[in-house]
Short mmCIF file of C-alpha atoms in Angstrom, two decimals:
data_model
loop_
_atom_site.label_atom_id
_atom_site.label_comp_id
_atom_site.label_asym_id
_atom_site.label_seq_id
_atom_site.Cartn_x
_atom_site.Cartn_y
_atom_site.Cartn_z
CA MET A 1 8.72 -22.51 2.66
CA ALA A 2 8.25 -21.76 -1.14
CA LYS A 3 5.13 -20.29 -1.47
CA GLU A 4 3.29 -19.61 -4.78
CA ILE A 5 1.62 -15.91 -4.79
CA ILE A 6 -0.27 -14.45 -7.37
CA VAL A 7 -3.18 -11.48 -7.29
CA PHE A 8 -6.29 -11.90 -8.40
CA ARG A 9 -7.45 -7.72 -9.50
CA TYR A 10 -11.74 -7.32 -9.36
CA GLY A 11 -11.84 -4.45 -12.13
CA HIS A 12 -9.71 -2.17 -14.20
CA ARG A 13 -10.90 0.84 -16.16
CA GLU A 14 -8.51 2.16 -18.43
CA VAL A 15 -7.77 5.23 -17.91
CA ARG A 16 -9.26 5.51 -14.34
CA ASP A 17 -7.35 2.76 -12.73
CA TYR A 18 -4.30 3.08 -14.62
CA ARG A 19 -2.55 4.31 -11.93
CA VAL A 20 -4.20 2.79 -9.27
CA THR A 21 -3.50 -0.93 -11.21
CA SER A 22 -0.46 -0.35 -12.24
CA HIS A 23 0.64 0.25 -8.58
CA CYS A 24 -1.32 -3.02 -7.30
CA SER A 25 0.37 -4.94 -10.12
CA LEU A 26 4.01 -3.32 -8.99
CA VAL A 27 3.87 -3.66 -5.45
CA ALA A 28 2.59 -7.46 -6.33
CA ARG A 29 6.05 -8.30 -8.25
CA ALA A 30 8.56 -6.62 -5.75
CA LEU A 31 7.12 -8.45 -2.65
CA GLY A 32 7.05 -11.63 -4.18
CA ALA A 33 3.56 -12.71 -6.12
CA LYS A 34 4.12 -14.22 -9.05
CA LYS A 35 1.79 -13.12 -11.67
CA ILE A 36 -1.72 -10.50 -11.34
CA ILE A 37 -4.74 -11.18 -13.14
CA VAL A 38 -7.13 -8.49 -14.42
CA CYS A 39 -10.45 -8.88 -14.45
CA GLY A 40 -11.47 -5.44 -16.49
CA GLU A 41 -11.00 -3.19 -19.63
CA LYS A 42 -7.67 -4.16 -20.87
CA ASP A 43 -4.88 -2.45 -21.14
CA GLU A 44 -1.57 -2.65 -23.12
CA SER A 45 0.19 0.38 -21.66
CA MET A 46 -0.43 -0.73 -17.60
CA GLN A 47 0.86 -3.87 -19.30
CA LYS A 48 3.88 -2.41 -21.19
CA SER A 49 4.75 -0.34 -18.21
CA VAL A 50 4.74 -2.93 -16.03
CA ASN A 51 6.93 -5.20 -18.25
CA ASP A 52 9.13 -2.06 -18.19
CA VAL A 53 10.13 -2.42 -14.68
CA THR A 54 10.56 -6.16 -14.66
CA LYS A 55 12.93 -6.44 -17.94
CA ARG A 56 15.21 -3.82 -16.45
CA TRP A 57 14.50 -4.77 -12.36
CA GLY A 58 14.29 -8.60 -13.44
CA GLY A 59 12.08 -11.49 -12.89
CA SER A 60 9.69 -12.81 -14.09
CA PHE A 61 6.13 -11.59 -13.36
CA LYS A 62 3.58 -11.09 -15.10
CA VAL A 63 0.50 -9.74 -16.05
CA THR A 64 -2.41 -10.87 -18.03
CA PHE A 65 -5.99 -9.56 -19.00
CA VAL A 66 -9.13 -11.68 -18.10
CA ASN A 67 -12.52 -11.28 -19.11
CA ASP A 68 -15.10 -13.28 -17.07
CA TRP A 69 -13.83 -12.82 -13.03
CA LYS A 70 -16.82 -16.53 -12.18
CA LYS A 71 -15.07 -18.63 -14.89
CA GLU A 72 -11.22 -17.97 -14.19
CA LEU A 73 -12.03 -17.30 -9.94
CA LYS A 74 -13.73 -21.14 -10.40
CA LYS A 75 -10.41 -21.90 -12.20
CA ILE A 76 -8.05 -20.72 -9.73
CA LYS A 77 -9.53 -21.88 -7.18
CA LYS A 78 -8.97 -25.37 -8.13
CA LYS A 79 -4.98 -25.11 -7.86
CA TYR A 80 -4.93 -22.07 -5.07
CA CYS A 81 -6.64 -20.68 -1.53
CA LEU A 82 -8.61 -17.81 -2.12
CA VAL A 83 -7.72 -14.64 -0.34
CA HIS A 84 -10.54 -11.83 -0.34
CA LEU A 85 -8.79 -8.48 0.66
CA THR A 86 -12.00 -6.54 1.83
CA MET A 87 -12.72 -3.51 5.07
CA TYR A 88 -15.62 -6.20 6.04
CA GLY A 89 -13.72 -9.63 6.23
CA GLU A 90 -11.60 -11.33 9.54
CA GLN A 91 -8.76 -9.61 10.67
CA ILE A 92 -5.60 -10.52 9.44
CA ILE A 93 -4.07 -11.04 12.56
CA LYS A 94 -6.89 -13.38 13.35
CA LYS A 95 -6.60 -15.58 10.23
CA GLU A 96 -3.20 -15.22 8.94
CA LYS A 97 -1.44 -18.41 11.36
CA GLU A 98 -4.18 -20.16 9.45
CA ILE A 99 -3.29 -18.73 5.95
CA ILE A 100 0.57 -19.07 6.44
CA LYS A 101 0.19 -22.67 5.75
CA LYS A 102 -1.31 -22.55 2.74
CA ASN A 103 1.83 -23.07 -0.25
CA LYS A 104 -1.10 -22.00 -2.84
CA ILE A 105 -2.12 -18.42 -2.52
CA CYS A 106 -4.42 -16.01 -4.49
CA ILE A 107 -5.70 -12.36 -3.11
CA ILE A 108 -8.11 -10.75 -4.50
CA ILE A 109 -8.13 -6.71 -4.86
CA GLY A 110 -11.22 -5.05 -5.69
CA SER A 111 -11.32 -1.88 -7.17
CA GLN A 112 -15.01 -1.23 -8.14
CA LYS A 113 -17.98 -3.01 -5.56
CA VAL A 114 -17.56 -6.39 -5.58
CA GLU A 115 -20.13 -9.03 -6.48
CA LYS A 116 -21.72 -11.10 -3.31
CA GLU A 117 -20.58 -14.16 -4.77
CA VAL A 118 -16.81 -13.80 -4.66
CA TYR A 119 -17.86 -13.05 -0.90
CA LEU A 120 -18.44 -16.70 -1.00
CA MET A 121 -16.36 -18.01 -2.94
CA ALA A 122 -13.03 -16.56 -1.00
CA ASP A 123 -12.31 -19.49 1.29
CA PHE A 124 -11.24 -16.60 3.58
CA ASN A 125 -12.21 -12.86 3.30
CA ILE A 126 -9.62 -10.75 5.15
CA SER A 127 -9.80 -7.03 5.93
CA ILE A 128 -6.49 -4.88 6.89
CA THR A 129 -8.58 -2.33 9.92
CA ASN A 130 -12.69 -3.02 9.04
CA GLN A 131 -12.02 0.70 7.81
CA PRO A 132 -11.90 2.46 4.55
CA HIS A 133 -8.13 3.14 2.36
CA SER A 134 -6.88 1.70 -0.60
CA GLU A 135 -6.41 -1.44 -1.72
CA ILE A 136 -2.63 -1.35 -2.74
CA ALA A 137 -1.76 -0.61 0.83
CA ALA A 138 -4.30 -3.65 1.87
CA LEU A 139 -2.35 -6.26 -0.31
CA ALA A 140 1.00 -5.26 0.83
CA ILE A 141 0.55 -5.49 3.99
CA THR A 142 -0.60 -8.96 3.08
CA LEU A 143 2.30 -9.86 1.28
CA ASP A 144 4.03 -8.70 4.11
CA ARG A 145 2.48 -10.48 6.44
CA LEU A 146 1.82 -13.99 5.08
CA GLN A 147 6.08 -14.51 3.96
CA SER A 148 6.95 -13.43 7.03
CA GLY A 149 9.22 -10.51 5.82
CA ASN A 150 11.17 -13.33 3.72
CA GLU A 151 9.85 -10.98 0.34
CA LEU A 152 12.23 -7.90 1.32
CA ASN A 153 14.92 -9.74 0.64
CA ASN A 154 14.22 -11.36 -2.65
CA ASN A 155 16.19 -11.49 -5.22
CA PHE A 156 15.26 -10.33 -8.78
CA LYS A 157 16.89 -12.58 -11.60
CA GLY A 158 17.57 -10.95 -15.23
CA ALA A 159 18.01 -7.51 -13.42
CA LYS A 160 19.91 -5.24 -15.76
CA LEU A 161 20.29 -2.30 -13.16
CA LYS A 162 20.58 -3.03 -8.56
CA ILE A 163 19.93 -0.30 -6.67
CA VAL A 164 22.82 -0.53 -3.43
CA PRO A 165 21.26 0.39 -0.12
CA SER A 166 21.80 3.85 0.57
CA LYS A 167 22.26 5.98 3.62
CA MET A 168 21.23 9.18 1.75
CA LYS A 169 22.14 9.01 -1.74
CA LYS A 170 20.80 6.89 -5.11
CA GLU A 171 23.12 4.59 -5.84
CA VAL A 172 22.02 2.05 -8.95
CA ILE A 173 24.70 -0.67 -10.67
CA ALA A 174 24.37 -1.45 -13.91
CA LEU A 175 24.60 -6.15 -13.78
CA LYS A 176 24.97 -6.42 -18.13
CA MET B 1 4.10 2.92 23.74
CA ALA B 2 2.08 6.26 22.81
CA LYS B 3 3.48 6.52 19.34
CA GLU B 4 2.93 9.54 17.82
CA ILE B 5 3.39 9.13 13.56
CA ILE B 6 2.14 12.07 11.34
CA VAL B 7 2.81 11.56 7.47
CA PHE B 8 3.98 14.16 4.35
CA ARG B 9 3.73 14.00 1.03
CA TYR B 10 6.14 15.66 -1.30
CA GLY B 11 4.44 17.16 -4.40
CA HIS B 12 0.56 17.02 -5.50
CA ARG B 13 -0.55 17.97 -8.92
CA GLU B 14 -4.39 18.44 -8.00
CA VAL B 15 -6.11 16.30 -10.88
CA ARG B 16 -3.27 13.85 -11.84
CA ASP B 17 -2.65 12.65 -8.62
CA TYR B 18 -6.07 12.67 -6.13
CA ARG B 19 -6.40 9.04 -6.13
CA VAL B 20 -2.88 8.44 -5.04
CA THR B 21 -2.87 10.84 -2.61
CA SER B 22 -5.96 10.01 -1.49
CA HIS B 23 -4.82 5.99 -0.85
CA CYS B 24 -2.04 7.44 0.96
CA SER B 25 -4.14 9.58 3.21
CA LEU B 26 -6.68 7.30 4.11
CA VAL B 27 -3.66 4.45 4.55
CA ALA B 28 -2.22 6.71 6.91
CA ARG B 29 -5.45 7.44 8.85
CA ALA B 30 -6.70 3.71 8.66
CA LEU B 31 -3.83 2.62 10.16
CA GLY B 32 -2.83 5.00 12.84
CA ALA B 33 -0.95 8.41 11.97
CA LYS B 34 -2.83 11.84 13.25
CA LYS B 35 -2.25 13.77 10.09
CA ILE B 36 -1.23 14.31 6.60
CA ILE B 37 0.25 17.46 5.73
CA VAL B 38 0.51 17.58 1.55
CA CYS B 39 3.13 19.83 0.10
CA GLY B 40 1.58 20.64 -3.16
CA GLU B 41 -0.95 22.10 -4.79
CA LYS B 42 -4.20 22.85 -3.00
CA ASP B 43 -6.64 19.80 -2.68
CA GLU B 44 -9.88 20.22 -1.36
CA SER B 45 -11.95 17.60 -3.15
CA MET B 46 -9.69 15.65 -2.53
CA GLN B 47 -8.88 17.09 1.14
CA LYS B 48 -13.29 17.15 1.59
CA SER B 49 -13.29 13.21 1.01
CA VAL B 50 -10.90 12.44 3.69
CA ASN B 51 -12.04 14.23 6.10
CA ASP B 52 -16.01 12.49 5.08
CA VAL B 53 -14.64 9.54 6.20
CA THR B 54 -12.76 10.08 9.44
CA LYS B 55 -16.48 11.98 9.39
CA ARG B 56 -18.42 8.60 8.90
CA TRP B 57 -15.48 6.62 10.35
CA GLY B 58 -14.31 8.41 13.21
CA GLY B 59 -10.83 9.90 15.26
CA SER B 60 -9.82 13.07 14.50
CA PHE B 61 -6.92 12.51 11.72
CA LYS B 62 -6.00 15.67 9.14
CA VAL B 63 -5.49 16.73 6.44
CA THR B 64 -3.34 20.17 5.22
CA PHE B 65 -1.36 21.61 3.18
CA VAL B 66 1.60 23.69 2.47
CA ASN B 67 3.80 24.87 -0.16
CA ASP B 68 7.14 25.30 1.17
CA TRP B 69 8.47 21.40 1.57
CA LYS B 70 12.29 22.98 3.34
CA LYS B 71 10.65 25.73 5.45
CA GLU B 72 8.26 22.83 6.70
CA LEU B 73 10.46 19.09 6.97
CA LYS B 74 12.73 22.33 8.86
CA LYS B 75 10.26 23.14 11.46
CA ILE B 76 8.54 19.45 11.83
CA LYS B 77 12.64 18.13 12.04
CA LYS B 78 12.82 19.52 16.06
CA LYS B 79 10.15 17.73 17.06
CA TYR B 80 10.48 13.94 14.55
CA CYS B 81 12.29 11.42 13.23
CA LEU B 82 12.16 12.08 9.65
CA VAL B 83 12.13 8.67 7.46
CA HIS B 84 11.57 9.17 4.09
CA LEU B 85 10.95 6.50 1.99
CA THR B 86 12.61 5.94 -0.74
CA MET B 87 14.10 2.61 -2.96
CA TYR B 88 16.84 3.71 -3.23
CA GLY B 89 17.54 3.68 0.86
CA GLU B 90 18.68 1.19 3.53
CA GLN B 91 16.60 -1.46 4.26
CA ILE B 92 13.97 -0.94 7.04
CA ILE B 93 14.02 -4.81 8.06
CA LYS B 94 18.24 -3.49 9.55
CA LYS B 95 16.35 -0.07 10.69
CA GLU B 96 13.23 -0.35 12.41
CA LYS B 97 14.27 -1.69 15.59
CA GLU B 98 16.73 1.66 15.29
CA ILE B 99 12.84 3.63 14.30
CA ILE B 100 10.17 2.09 16.18
CA LYS B 101 12.47 3.78 19.74
CA LYS B 102 10.84 6.33 17.91
CA ASN B 103 8.16 8.96 20.19
CA LYS B 104 7.58 10.97 17.18
CA ILE B 105 8.28 10.23 14.00
CA CYS B 106 7.38 11.90 9.93
CA ILE B 107 6.93 9.54 7.29
CA ILE B 108 8.32 11.49 4.40
CA ILE B 109 6.58 9.51 0.78
CA GLY B 110 6.55 11.44 -3.16
CA SER B 111 5.29 11.28 -6.10
CA GLN B 112 7.03 12.89 -8.46
CA LYS B 113 10.81 13.32 -8.00
CA VAL B 114 12.27 13.89 -4.69
CA GLU B 115 14.95 17.03 -4.44
CA LYS B 116 18.72 15.93 -3.21
CA GLU B 117 17.97 17.92 0.33
CA VAL B 118 14.98 16.15 1.92
CA TYR B 119 17.40 12.33 1.47
CA LEU B 120 20.13 14.58 3.30
CA MET B 121 17.46 16.33 5.65
CA ALA B 122 16.24 12.75 6.33
CA ASP B 123 16.91 10.47 10.24
CA PHE B 124 16.07 7.41 7.62
CA ASN B 125 16.08 7.14 4.35
CA ILE B 126 14.29 3.95 4.16
CA SER B 127 13.05 1.07 1.29
CA ILE B 128 10.89 -1.25 1.45
CA THR B 129 12.37 -3.42 -1.21
CA ASN B 130 14.37 -1.23 -3.45
CA GLN B 131 12.32 -1.41 -6.03
CA PRO B 132 9.95 0.29 -7.79
CA HIS B 133 6.21 -0.25 -7.01
CA SER B 134 4.40 2.30 -4.53
CA GLU B 135 4.27 4.90 -2.00
CA ILE B 136 1.31 3.81 -0.60
CA ALA B 137 2.09 0.81 -0.59
CA ALA B 138 5.84 1.49 1.56
CA LEU B 139 3.52 3.94 3.85
CA ALA B 140 1.54 1.06 4.00
CA ILE B 141 4.20 -1.82 5.20
CA THR B 142 6.18 1.25 7.58
CA LEU B 143 3.06 2.00 9.61
CA ASP B 144 2.34 -1.78 10.50
CA ARG B 145 5.75 -2.54 10.46
CA LEU B 146 6.52 0.46 13.22
CA GLN B 147 4.10 0.14 15.40
CA SER B 148 4.13 -3.74 15.68
CA GLY B 149 0.45 -4.79 14.22
CA ASN B 150 -1.20 -3.04 16.63
CA GLU B 151 -2.76 -0.18 14.59
CA LEU B 152 -4.63 -3.19 13.06
CA ASN B 153 -6.47 -2.55 16.31
CA ASN B 154 -7.11 0.81 17.14
CA ASN B 155 -10.39 2.26 18.07
CA PHE B 156 -11.67 5.60 15.89
CA LYS B 157 -13.43 7.76 18.64
CA GLY B 158 -16.36 9.04 17.30
CA ALA B 159 -17.41 6.88 14.67
CA LYS B 160 -20.96 7.25 12.96
CA LEU B 161 -20.46 3.55 11.03
CA LYS B 162 -18.29 0.13 12.69
CA ILE B 163 -18.08 -2.74 10.48
CA VAL B 164 -18.04 -6.06 12.57
CA PRO B 165 -15.99 -8.30 10.91
CA SER B 166 -17.65 -10.88 9.27
CA LYS B 167 -16.76 -14.53 7.54
CA MET B 168 -18.45 -14.23 4.41
CA LYS B 169 -21.22 -10.40 4.81
CA LYS B 170 -21.06 -7.29 4.80
CA GLU B 171 -22.21 -5.94 8.20
CA VAL B 172 -22.05 -2.29 9.50
CA ILE B 173 -23.67 -1.34 12.73
CA ALA B 174 -24.65 2.96 13.08
CA LEU B 175 -23.53 3.70 16.18
CA LYS B 176 -25.34 7.11 16.26
#
């Protein structure tokens, strides 16, 4: 099933969140999301480093920034099923069969404290264990489960570099 | 099957890696690993923040530090199957059925560049997509797949706090 998944990152502070938001973006890209929308301080350095990965490793992943989360989520909600990842939510194993049927999904991940209205606006509030851990990990497991592992075989068009999976060495081929 | 999984973090620099190694540790804990062994600068602040989570949310997860990765991995290899996560490795979907049979597994995740000898010492070099992304995400997906999702139902003994999974609110109960 051709599913379209995008990611919405609620909150980003330049410098402080650079690495974590970079990880979120690269995970979104590697695991088949179409783009990440970051609500917070515009961080051109983070954006550039993710774009550089896309240039080398292929695909058409995009990082964009917005200021007003409420306005943006209202707009997204018209087309996408909003799945908010939170340690307080319902367990993913109980809801994934329902969510997997949706064709257009926006996964919301927080950094700083997320306002109550996000919980109310979301179609699903979903937890990956009801334990504190990492939005990067929660995003990864959700992307893997909602795409039934098919994302692990994604092909990245226009890549300049490609890895040949190897038992014990690093093998990279230049494609053009 | 009662499986024992531990995590080995290759490389940690105080301050710079604080958040990423914290995420790795919390993911290891939340997704059922017994402990994380961090090879790098001893970071008491990171250790304390993870221990504080364990005190409040339960379980017996441990963070320890070592200096000599080679010595430590040689010791671990006597008892555990070493699974090194790397973007250059064989695809997890092709190897997970084989790895899942092992009762004692040590998942190795890198931060800085990992020395060639780690690749040679590992029983498996495994990739979660052959794309650059995040060791936190790779760890999460590996823990989820190697435990067939059973880790999502883990119970954390001795917890002071417990979340009641909820459709759209935050519900936490104090247990003692």
